[in-house]
Each structure stands twice: as structure tokens, then as C-alpha cells.
Amino acid sequence: MVKGLYTAYTGMINEQNRMDILTNNLANSATTGFKKEGATSEAFSDVLAYRIKDTSEANIPKALGYMNMGVKIGENYTDYSQGAFQGTDNTFDLALAGDGFFNVEFTSKAGETKTMYTRDGNFTLTAAGQLVNKNGDFLLDTNGNHITLDPLIETRIERNGGIYQNGALVTTIQVSDFEDYNYLEKYGENYLQTVEGATEIASDATVRSGYLEASNVQVVSEMVEMISVTRAYETNQKIVQAMDSTLEVAVNQVGKI
């Protein structure tokens, strides 16, 4: 009976985790280049199968009370599928068609500088002629340098990332891709950073000037999923209430007999 309380409790925790992710997706549905997240869960039978095959722990019998018969929160994942393109007619609004990321020089509050990766191509040209994003971080070229242009001369950006002024190539935008996206993690501010083991490879993405990539969040799908999560949470909540009522009867009435 008490096991039912733990099972329902783990179900509620799992649905809460799913709800947190869904609300974050919805909050960023209008964020340029945002990639939605999802959550997985593991059933007790799956976890038990792994534990049985796990030879790193001695096969020592354990009391039944040690076992948790509920659901286990799995891993969160990021959906890197491409979002729709939105035309802006602004030369410095850039979108990537294909797999890859813009390289941006990010400076932390502690003054540390490192390269971050993003699909958000909402860049502007400063009065000093440098291409920056809305955070003031610099877009990098293939040499890892800031991109500096003459703000008084018309600029053309080709699909290979080449930036031209007066018909001459000034520099080329760096676009990076990675062999395994599992070695990328979200940092915040719509940035991704690499973790140990990340392998950078050449990107086949093309740069589209005058466009922005919208978030790949489908609002209707997320709302439907949110309704499903809410109902699942309420179901587990009702199970807890039913178990509580049964325990109350067992303690206060059955015990009197």
C-alpha cells in the first residue's frame, strides 16, 4: 500500500520535470534560433534490467523496502531540427540552412572570453563597423577575429559566408559543426558551449542574408502536450489521495477491531 504512494510520487516528480521543459519551450517560442528540449523517463522494469546486468555492484540480496517501484526521470535532450525562415530584408540578419552554428566571442561577467555557438543570426553593424549580436558579443570570421566593415559602404553576404564590399572579399563568416551534438550543452542567452570530447567538423550549411531562423517550437503541439502532462499529474495526485484515505481507515478504524 505504501509502495503505491512512492509510485505516484515519482510519477508526479516526472510530470513536473516535463512541465518545466514545456513551459521553457513555450517561453522561447518567439526566440530566434531557439531549439526546443524534451524529456525522457525510464520504467522500473527497464532500470531493473540494467541493474541485474550491472556487474560493478555485488549481487547482494536487498530488502524489498529498498526498491522504488515508480518511474525514474531520464535524460533531457535538445531537438536540433531547423526552424522556419523569416524574411527581414536586413543584410545583417543571417540564417543557416543546414547543420552548423555561428561562432560568437562571448565575455563573461568575470571578464573571461571564450567562443560560443548559436543559431541566432540577429546581428547588427555598430558605428565602429563591427558585427555584433543583441548582447554586444562579436561575430567571428574563419580566422577567429572580429568582423570589421566600413559602415558607409554597401555590404553583400554570399551563401558561403563571404562578406563583400565594393566587389572585394573582406572576410568570411565562420560556421562550425560538430560530429556529435551530445557534446554540446546549453549555456544561456541562446548560446551553446562544447564539453570535453566535442569534435568540430566542417559545416555544409549555407548562410542566408536577409533572413532569420525562427524557433523550432510548435506552440500547438506543446500546448497539447502540456494538457497531457497536467492530466497525468492530476491522476497521480488522486492516487496519493486515495492511498491516504485507505491508510487513514486502516489506522483509525481497522485498528479498533
C-alpha positions in Angstrom: 0.0 0.0 0.0 2.7 2.4 1.0 4.6 1.5 -2.2 1.7 3.0 -4.1 2.4 6.3 -2.5 6.0 6.2 -3.7 5.0 5.1 -7.2 2.5 8.0 -7.5 5.1 10.4 -6.0 7.7 9.5 -8.6 5.1 10.0 -11.3 4.3 13.5 -10.1 8.0 14.4 -10.0 8.5 13.1 -13.5 5.5 15.1 -14.8 6.8 18.2 -13.0 10.1 17.9 -14.9 8.2 17.5 -18.2 6.1 20.6 -17.4 9.2 22.7 -16.6 10.7 21.8 -20.0 7.4 22.5 -21.8 7.0 25.9 -20.2 10.6 26.8 -21.1 9.9 25.8 -24.7 6.8 28.0 -24.9 8.5 30.9 -23.3 11.1 30.8 -26.1 8.7 30.1 -29.0 9.5 33.5 -30.4 13.3 33.4 -29.7 15.3 33.4 -32.9 17.2 30.2 -33.5 16.0 28.5 -30.2 16.0 24.7 -30.2 13.3 23.0 -28.2 14.0 20.5 -25.5 12.3 17.3 -24.5 12.5 14.8 -21.6 12.6 11.0 -21.3 11.7 8.7 -18.5 12.6 5.1 -17.6 10.2 2.5 -16.3 11.1 0.4 -13.3 11.4 -2.8 -15.4 14.0 -1.1 -17.6 16.0 0.2 -14.7 15.8 -3.2 -13.0 17.1 -4.9 -16.2 20.1 -2.6 -16.2 20.8 -3.2 -12.5 20.7 -7.0 -13.0 23.3 -6.8 -15.7 25.4 -4.4 -13.8 28.5 -6.3 -12.6 30.0 -3.3 -10.9 27.9 -4.0 -7.8 27.9 -7.2 -5.9 24.8 -9.3 -6.2 23.7 -9.0 -2.6 20.0 -9.5 -1.7 18.3 -6.4 -0.6 15.1 -5.8 1.4 12.0 -5.0 -0.7 11.8 -1.6 1.0 15.0 -0.6 -0.7 13.3 -0.8 -4.1 11.4 2.1 -5.7 8.7 0.8 -8.0 8.0 4.1 -9.7 9.3 5.9 -12.7 12.8 7.3 -13.0 13.5 10.7 -14.7 15.6 10.0 -17.7 17.7 12.4 -19.7 16.7 15.7 -21.2 17.5 16.2 -24.9 17.6 19.0 -27.5 15.9 18.9 -30.8 18.2 20.5 -33.3 15.9 20.4 -36.3 15.8 23.5 -38.4 13.2 26.2 -37.8 11.3 28.1 -40.5 13.0 31.1 -42.2 11.5 34.6 -41.8 12.4 37.3 -44.3 13.6 40.7 -42.9 15.3 42.4 -45.9 18.1 43.3 -43.4 21.6 42.4 -44.8 23.0 41.6 -41.4 20.1 39.3 -40.4 21.6 35.8 -41.1 20.2 32.3 -41.1 21.9 29.0 -41.6 20.4 26.5 -44.0 21.8 23.1 -42.9 23.8 21.9 -39.9 26.1 24.3 -38.2 26.5 27.3 -35.8 27.7 30.8 -35.9 30.9 31.4 -33.8 30.5 34.3 -31.3 33.1 35.7 -28.9 31.4 35.7 -25.5 32.8 37.6 -22.5 31.5 36.5 -19.1 30.9 38.9 -16.1 34.2 37.8 -14.8 35.9 39.1 -17.9 36.7 35.6 -19.3 36.4 35.3 -23.1 35.5 32.1 -25.0 33.8 31.1 -28.2 30.1 30.3 -28.0 27.9 28.8 -30.7 24.5 29.9 -31.8 21.8 29.6 -34.5 20.6 33.1 -33.7 21.7 35.3 -36.6 20.2 38.6 -35.5 23.4 40.7 -36.0 23.8 44.5 -36.3 26.6 46.7 -37.6 27.9 49.1 -34.9 29.1 52.7 -35.7 32.7 51.3 -35.4 31.8 48.8 -38.2 31.8 45.6 -36.1 29.2 42.9 -36.4 27.6 42.1 -33.0 24.5 40.4 -31.7 21.9 41.8 -29.4 24.2 41.0 -26.4 27.0 43.0 -27.9 29.1 39.9 -28.5 31.2 39.8 -31.6 30.6 37.5 -34.7 33.9 35.8 -35.6 35.4 35.1 -39.0 37.3 32.0 -40.2 40.5 33.3 -38.6 38.7 33.7 -35.2 38.8 37.5 -35.4 36.1 40.2 -35.0 34.4 41.1 -38.3 35.1 44.8 -39.1 33.4 46.5 -42.0 33.1 50.0 -43.4 29.6 51.1 -42.3 29.4 53.7 -45.1 29.8 51.1 -47.9 27.1 48.7 -49.0 27.6 45.1 -47.9 26.8 41.9 -49.6 26.9 38.5 -47.9 27.1 35.4 -50.1 25.8 31.9 -49.2 29.3 30.6 -48.5 29.6 33.2 -45.7 31.8 35.6 -47.7 31.3 39.3 -47.0 31.9 41.7 -49.9 32.3 45.5 -50.1 33.0 47.3 -53.3 33.0 43.9 -55.0 36.0 42.7 -53.0 36.0 39.9 -50.4 36.6 41.4 -46.9 36.3 38.3 -44.8 34.3 35.1 -44.4 31.9 34.2 -41.6 33.0 31.1 -39.5 30.3 28.4 -39.4 31.2 25.4 -37.2 29.5 22.0 -36.9 30.2 19.0 -34.6 30.4 15.3 -35.0 28.2 14.5 -32.1 25.7 17.1 -30.6 25.7 15.2 -27.3 28.9 17.1 -26.6 27.1 20.4 -26.8 25.2 21.9 -23.8 23.0 25.0 -23.5 24.7 27.8 -21.7 22.0 30.5 -21.7 21.5 33.7 -23.7 20.7 31.3 -26.7 24.3 30.0 -26.7 25.7 26.6 -26.8 29.1 25.6 -25.5 31.2 22.5 -26.0 32.1 19.9 -23.3 35.1 17.7 -23.2 35.1 15.2 -26.1 33.5 17.6 -28.7 34.9 17.1 -32.2 34.5 20.0 -34.6 33.9 19.2 -38.3 33.4 21.3 -41.4 29.8 22.6 -41.8 27.8 22.2 -45.0 25.4 25.0 -44.0 24.8 27.9 -46.3 24.4 31.5 -45.0 21.2 33.2 -46.0 21.4 37.0 -45.7 18.1 38.9 -45.0 16.5 36.0 -43.1 16.2 34.8 -39.5 15.6 31.3 -38.4 12.6 31.0 -36.1 12.4 28.8 -33.1 11.5 25.1 -34.0 8.9 25.1 -31.1 5.4 24.2 -32.4 3.2 26.1 -29.9 0.0 24.0 -30.6 1.9 20.7 -30.0 3.5 22.0 -26.8 0.1 23.1 -25.5 -1.4 19.7 -26.3 1.5 18.0 -24.5 1.1 20.4 -21.6 -2.6 19.3 -21.2 -1.5 15.7 -21.2 1.1 16.3 -18.6 -1.4 18.2 -16.4 -3.8 15.3 -16.5 -1.1 12.7 -15.8 0.0 14.8 -12.8 -3.6 15.1 -11.5 -4.1 11.3 -11.9 -1.0 10.6 -9.7 -2.3 13.2 -7.2 -5.6 11.4 -7.0 -3.8 8.1 -6.3 -1.9 9.7 -3.4 -5.2 11.0 -2.0 -6.8 7.5 -2.4 -3.9 5.9 -0.7 -4.0 8.4 2.1 -7.7 7.7 2.7 -7.1 4.0 2.8 -4.3 4.4 5.3 -6.5 6.6 7.4 -9.1 3.9 7.5 -6.5 1.2 8.3 -5.1 3.2 11.2 -8.2 4.7 12.7 -10.9 2.1 12.1 -9.4 -1.3 11.4 -7.0 -0.9 14.4 -10.1 -0.6 16.7 -11.4 -4.1 15.9 
